[in-house]
PDB file of C-alpha atoms and ligand atoms in Angstrom:
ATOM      1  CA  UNK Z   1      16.004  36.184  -5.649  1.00  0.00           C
ATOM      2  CA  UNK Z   2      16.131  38.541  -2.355  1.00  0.00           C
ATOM      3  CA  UNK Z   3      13.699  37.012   0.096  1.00  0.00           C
ATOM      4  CA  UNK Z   4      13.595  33.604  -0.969  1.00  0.00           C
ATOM      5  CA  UNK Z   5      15.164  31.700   1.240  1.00  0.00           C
ATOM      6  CA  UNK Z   6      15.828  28.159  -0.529  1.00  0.00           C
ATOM      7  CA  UNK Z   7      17.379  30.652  -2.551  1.00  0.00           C
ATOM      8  CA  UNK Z   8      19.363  31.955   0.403  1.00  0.00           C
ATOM      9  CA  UNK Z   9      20.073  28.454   1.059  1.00  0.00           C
ATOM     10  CA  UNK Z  10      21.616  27.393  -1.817  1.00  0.00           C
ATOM     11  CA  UNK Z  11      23.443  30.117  -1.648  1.00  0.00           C
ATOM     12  CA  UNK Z  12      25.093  29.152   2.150  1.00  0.00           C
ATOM     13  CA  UNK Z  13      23.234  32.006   3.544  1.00  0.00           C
ATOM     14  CA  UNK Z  14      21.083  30.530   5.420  1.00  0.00           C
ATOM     15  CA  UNK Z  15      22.304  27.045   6.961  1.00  0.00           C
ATOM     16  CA  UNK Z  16      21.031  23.627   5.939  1.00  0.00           C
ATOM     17  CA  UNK Z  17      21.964  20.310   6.287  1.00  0.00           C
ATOM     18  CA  UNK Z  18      23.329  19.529   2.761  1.00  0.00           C
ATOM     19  CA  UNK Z  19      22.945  15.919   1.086  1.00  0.00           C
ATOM     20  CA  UNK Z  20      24.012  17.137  -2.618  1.00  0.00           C
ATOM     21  CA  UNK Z  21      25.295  19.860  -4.849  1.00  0.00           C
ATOM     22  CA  UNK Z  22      26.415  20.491  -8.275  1.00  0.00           C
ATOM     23  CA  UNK Z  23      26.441  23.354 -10.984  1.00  0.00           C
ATOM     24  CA  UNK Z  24      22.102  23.517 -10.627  1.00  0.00           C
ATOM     25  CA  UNK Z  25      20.957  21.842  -7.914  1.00  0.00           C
ATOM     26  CA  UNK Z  26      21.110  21.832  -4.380  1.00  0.00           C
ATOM     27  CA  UNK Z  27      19.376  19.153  -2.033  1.00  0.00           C
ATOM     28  CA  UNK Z  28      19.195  19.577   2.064  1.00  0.00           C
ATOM     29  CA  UNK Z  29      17.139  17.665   4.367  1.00  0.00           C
ATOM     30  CA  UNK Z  30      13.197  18.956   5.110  1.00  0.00           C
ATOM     31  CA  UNK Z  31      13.468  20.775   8.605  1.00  0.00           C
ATOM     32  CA  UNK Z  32      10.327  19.132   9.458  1.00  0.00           C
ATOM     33  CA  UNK Z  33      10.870  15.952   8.374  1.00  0.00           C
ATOM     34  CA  UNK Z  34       7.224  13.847   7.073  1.00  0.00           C
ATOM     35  CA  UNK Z  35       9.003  10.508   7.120  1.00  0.00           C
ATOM     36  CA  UNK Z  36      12.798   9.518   8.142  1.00  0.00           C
ATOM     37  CA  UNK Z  37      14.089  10.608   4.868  1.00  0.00           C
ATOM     38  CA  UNK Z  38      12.424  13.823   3.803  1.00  0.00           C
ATOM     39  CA  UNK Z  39      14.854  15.462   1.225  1.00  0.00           C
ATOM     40  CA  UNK Z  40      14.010  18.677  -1.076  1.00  0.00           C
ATOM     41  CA  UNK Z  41      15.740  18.999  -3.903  1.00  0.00           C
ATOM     42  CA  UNK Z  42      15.655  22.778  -5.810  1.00  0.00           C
ATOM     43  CA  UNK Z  43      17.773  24.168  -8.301  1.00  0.00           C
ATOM     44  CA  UNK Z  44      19.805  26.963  -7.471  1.00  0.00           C
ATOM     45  CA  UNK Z  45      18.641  29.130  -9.728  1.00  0.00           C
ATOM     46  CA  UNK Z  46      14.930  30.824  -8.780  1.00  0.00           C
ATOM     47  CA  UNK Z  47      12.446  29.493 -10.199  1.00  0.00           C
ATOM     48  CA  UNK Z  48       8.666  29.416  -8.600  1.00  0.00           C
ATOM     49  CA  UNK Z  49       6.805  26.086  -9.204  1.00  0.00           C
ATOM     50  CA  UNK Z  50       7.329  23.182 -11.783  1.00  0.00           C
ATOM     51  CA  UNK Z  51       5.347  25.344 -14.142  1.00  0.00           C
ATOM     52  CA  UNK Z  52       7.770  28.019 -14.623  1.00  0.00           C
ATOM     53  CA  UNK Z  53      10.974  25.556 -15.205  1.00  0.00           C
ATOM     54  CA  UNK Z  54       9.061  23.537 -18.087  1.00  0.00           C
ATOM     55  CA  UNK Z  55       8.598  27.034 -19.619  1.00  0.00           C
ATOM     56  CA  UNK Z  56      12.398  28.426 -18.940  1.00  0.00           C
ATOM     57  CA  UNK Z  57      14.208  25.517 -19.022  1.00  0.00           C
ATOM     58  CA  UNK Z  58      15.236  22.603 -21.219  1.00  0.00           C
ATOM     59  CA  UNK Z  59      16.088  19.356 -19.668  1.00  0.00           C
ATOM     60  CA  UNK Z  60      16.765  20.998 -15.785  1.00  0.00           C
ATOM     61  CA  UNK Z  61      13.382  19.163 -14.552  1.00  0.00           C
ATOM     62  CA  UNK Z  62      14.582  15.835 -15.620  1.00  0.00           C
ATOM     63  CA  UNK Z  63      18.219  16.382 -13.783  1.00  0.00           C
ATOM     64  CA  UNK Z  64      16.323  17.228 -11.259  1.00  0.00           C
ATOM     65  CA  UNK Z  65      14.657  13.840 -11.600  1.00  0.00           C
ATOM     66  CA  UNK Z  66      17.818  12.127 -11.698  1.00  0.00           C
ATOM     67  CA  UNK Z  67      19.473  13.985  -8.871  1.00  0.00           C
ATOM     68  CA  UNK Z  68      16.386  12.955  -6.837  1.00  0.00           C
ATOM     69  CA  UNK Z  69      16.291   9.544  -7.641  1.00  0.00           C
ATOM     70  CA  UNK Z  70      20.194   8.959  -6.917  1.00  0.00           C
ATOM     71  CA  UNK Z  71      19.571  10.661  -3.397  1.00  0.00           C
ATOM     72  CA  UNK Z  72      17.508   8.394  -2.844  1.00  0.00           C
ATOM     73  CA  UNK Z  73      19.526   5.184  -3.998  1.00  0.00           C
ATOM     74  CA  UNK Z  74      22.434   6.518  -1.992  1.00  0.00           C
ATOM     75  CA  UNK Z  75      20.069   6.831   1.192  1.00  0.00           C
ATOM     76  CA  UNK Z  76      19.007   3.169   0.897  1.00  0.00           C
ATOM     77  CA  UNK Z  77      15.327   3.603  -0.456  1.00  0.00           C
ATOM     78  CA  UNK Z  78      15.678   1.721  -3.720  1.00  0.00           C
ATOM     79  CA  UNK Z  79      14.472  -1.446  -2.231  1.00  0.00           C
ATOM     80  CA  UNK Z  80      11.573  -0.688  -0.864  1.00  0.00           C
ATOM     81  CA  UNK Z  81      10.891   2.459  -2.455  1.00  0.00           C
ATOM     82  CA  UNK Z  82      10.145   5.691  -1.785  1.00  0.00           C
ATOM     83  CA  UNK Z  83       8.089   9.350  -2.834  1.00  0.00           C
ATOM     84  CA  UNK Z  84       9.047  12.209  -5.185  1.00  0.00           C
ATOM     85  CA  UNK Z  85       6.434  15.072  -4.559  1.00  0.00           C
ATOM     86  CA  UNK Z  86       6.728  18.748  -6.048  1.00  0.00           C
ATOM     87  CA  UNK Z  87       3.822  20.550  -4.680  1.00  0.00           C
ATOM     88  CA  UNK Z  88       2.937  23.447  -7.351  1.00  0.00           C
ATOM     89  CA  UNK Z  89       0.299  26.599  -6.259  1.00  0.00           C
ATOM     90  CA  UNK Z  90      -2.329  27.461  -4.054  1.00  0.00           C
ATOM     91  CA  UNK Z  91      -4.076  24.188  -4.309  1.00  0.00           C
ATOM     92  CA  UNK Z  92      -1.143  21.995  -4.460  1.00  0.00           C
ATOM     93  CA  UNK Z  93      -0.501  23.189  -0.502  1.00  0.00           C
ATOM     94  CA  UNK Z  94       2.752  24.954  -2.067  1.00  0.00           C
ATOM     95  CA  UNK Z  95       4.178  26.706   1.205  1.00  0.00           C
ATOM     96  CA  UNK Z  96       7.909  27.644  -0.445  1.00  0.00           C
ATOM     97  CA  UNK Z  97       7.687  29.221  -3.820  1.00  0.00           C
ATOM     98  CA  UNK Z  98      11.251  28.115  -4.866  1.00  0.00           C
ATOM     99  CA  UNK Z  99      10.378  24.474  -7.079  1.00  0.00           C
ATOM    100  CA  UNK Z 100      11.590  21.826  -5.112  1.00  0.00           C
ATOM    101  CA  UNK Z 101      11.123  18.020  -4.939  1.00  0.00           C
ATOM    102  CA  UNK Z 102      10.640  16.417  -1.767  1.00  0.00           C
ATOM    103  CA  UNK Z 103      11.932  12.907  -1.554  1.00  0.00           C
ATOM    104  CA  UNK Z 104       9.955  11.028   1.267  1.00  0.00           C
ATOM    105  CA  UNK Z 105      10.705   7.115   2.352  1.00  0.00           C
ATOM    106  CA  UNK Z 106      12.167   5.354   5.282  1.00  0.00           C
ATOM    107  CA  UNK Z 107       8.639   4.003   6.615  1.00  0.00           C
ATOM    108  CA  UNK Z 108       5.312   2.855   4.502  1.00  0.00           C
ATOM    109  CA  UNK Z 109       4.032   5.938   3.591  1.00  0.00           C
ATOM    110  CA  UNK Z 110      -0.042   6.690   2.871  1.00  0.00           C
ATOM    111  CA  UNK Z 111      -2.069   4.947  -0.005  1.00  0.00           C
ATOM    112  CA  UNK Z 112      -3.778   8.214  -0.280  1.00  0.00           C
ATOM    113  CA  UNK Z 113      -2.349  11.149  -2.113  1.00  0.00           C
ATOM    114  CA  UNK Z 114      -3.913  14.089  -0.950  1.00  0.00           C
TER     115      UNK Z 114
HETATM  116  P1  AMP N 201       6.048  22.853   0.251  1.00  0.00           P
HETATM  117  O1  AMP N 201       4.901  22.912   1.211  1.00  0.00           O
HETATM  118  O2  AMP N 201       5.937  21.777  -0.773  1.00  0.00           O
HETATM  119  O3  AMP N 201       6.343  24.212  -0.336  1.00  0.00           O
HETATM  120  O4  AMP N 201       7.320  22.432   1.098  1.00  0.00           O
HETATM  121  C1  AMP N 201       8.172  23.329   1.739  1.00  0.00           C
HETATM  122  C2  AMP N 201       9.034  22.521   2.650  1.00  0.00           C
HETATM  123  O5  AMP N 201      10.137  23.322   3.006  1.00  0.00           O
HETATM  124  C3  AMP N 201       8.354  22.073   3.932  1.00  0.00           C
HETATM  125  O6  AMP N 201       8.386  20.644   4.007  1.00  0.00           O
HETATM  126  C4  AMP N 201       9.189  22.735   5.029  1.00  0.00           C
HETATM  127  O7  AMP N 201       9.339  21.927   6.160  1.00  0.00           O
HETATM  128  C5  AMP N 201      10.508  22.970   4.303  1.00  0.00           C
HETATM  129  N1  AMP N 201      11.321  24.051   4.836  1.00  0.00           N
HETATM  130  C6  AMP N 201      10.926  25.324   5.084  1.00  0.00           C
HETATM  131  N2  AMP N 201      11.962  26.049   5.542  1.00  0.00           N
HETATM  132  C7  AMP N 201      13.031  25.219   5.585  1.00  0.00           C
HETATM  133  C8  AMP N 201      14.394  25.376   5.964  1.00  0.00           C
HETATM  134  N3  AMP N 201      14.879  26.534   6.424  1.00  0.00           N
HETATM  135  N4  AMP N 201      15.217  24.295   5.879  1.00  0.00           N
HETATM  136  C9  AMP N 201      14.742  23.109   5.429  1.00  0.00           C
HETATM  137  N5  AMP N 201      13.473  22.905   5.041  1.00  0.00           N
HETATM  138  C10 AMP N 201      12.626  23.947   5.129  1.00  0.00           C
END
């Protein structure tokens, strides 16, 4: 989608610092990183929010699932764990409107939420 730009990212139009990549998803690291892994995993494709690929697609939010967990193996977070957050809207503090997961770990993160 012109003007997206995890969209222009994923298409290597805008740089990134790549972890991952296959036919529907591509995963760079958060430019302001939260924690010292902060990962976002989107699928190439556009899509807005969470809400729009459980309407489009069939099984592309549990890949997505997958994808983020193994990131997240391979960066060393299985042991003592980590955070998958997709933020979805105006209330969810959604800044990019491209769905993405964030993958968050590398330090004890907050009890709290939100
Ligand atoms: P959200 O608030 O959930 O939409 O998250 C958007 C995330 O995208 C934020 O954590 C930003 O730091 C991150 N971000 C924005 N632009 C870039 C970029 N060019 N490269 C990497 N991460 C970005």
């Amino acid at each position: 989608m012109a003007d997206c730009i995890f969209c222009k990212i994923a298409a290597g139009e805008i740089p990134s610092s790549k972890v991952y990549e296959d036919e529907r998803v591509y995963a760079f690291k958060d430019i302001n990183p939260q924690a010292p892994v902060h990962i976002l995993v989107t699928p190439k494709e556009h899509m807005a929010n969470v809400l729009e690929c459980a309407e489009r697609e069939d099984d592309l939010l549990g890949h997505l699932m997958k994808v983020a967990s193994r990131i997240a193996k391979e960066q060393g977070l299985a042991e003592n764990g980590f955070r998958l957050v997709t933020n979805c809207g105006k209330h969810g503090a959604q800044s990019v409107n491209h769905l993405h997961i964030h993958i968050l770990g590398g330090r004890q993160l907050g009890e709290q939420m939100a």
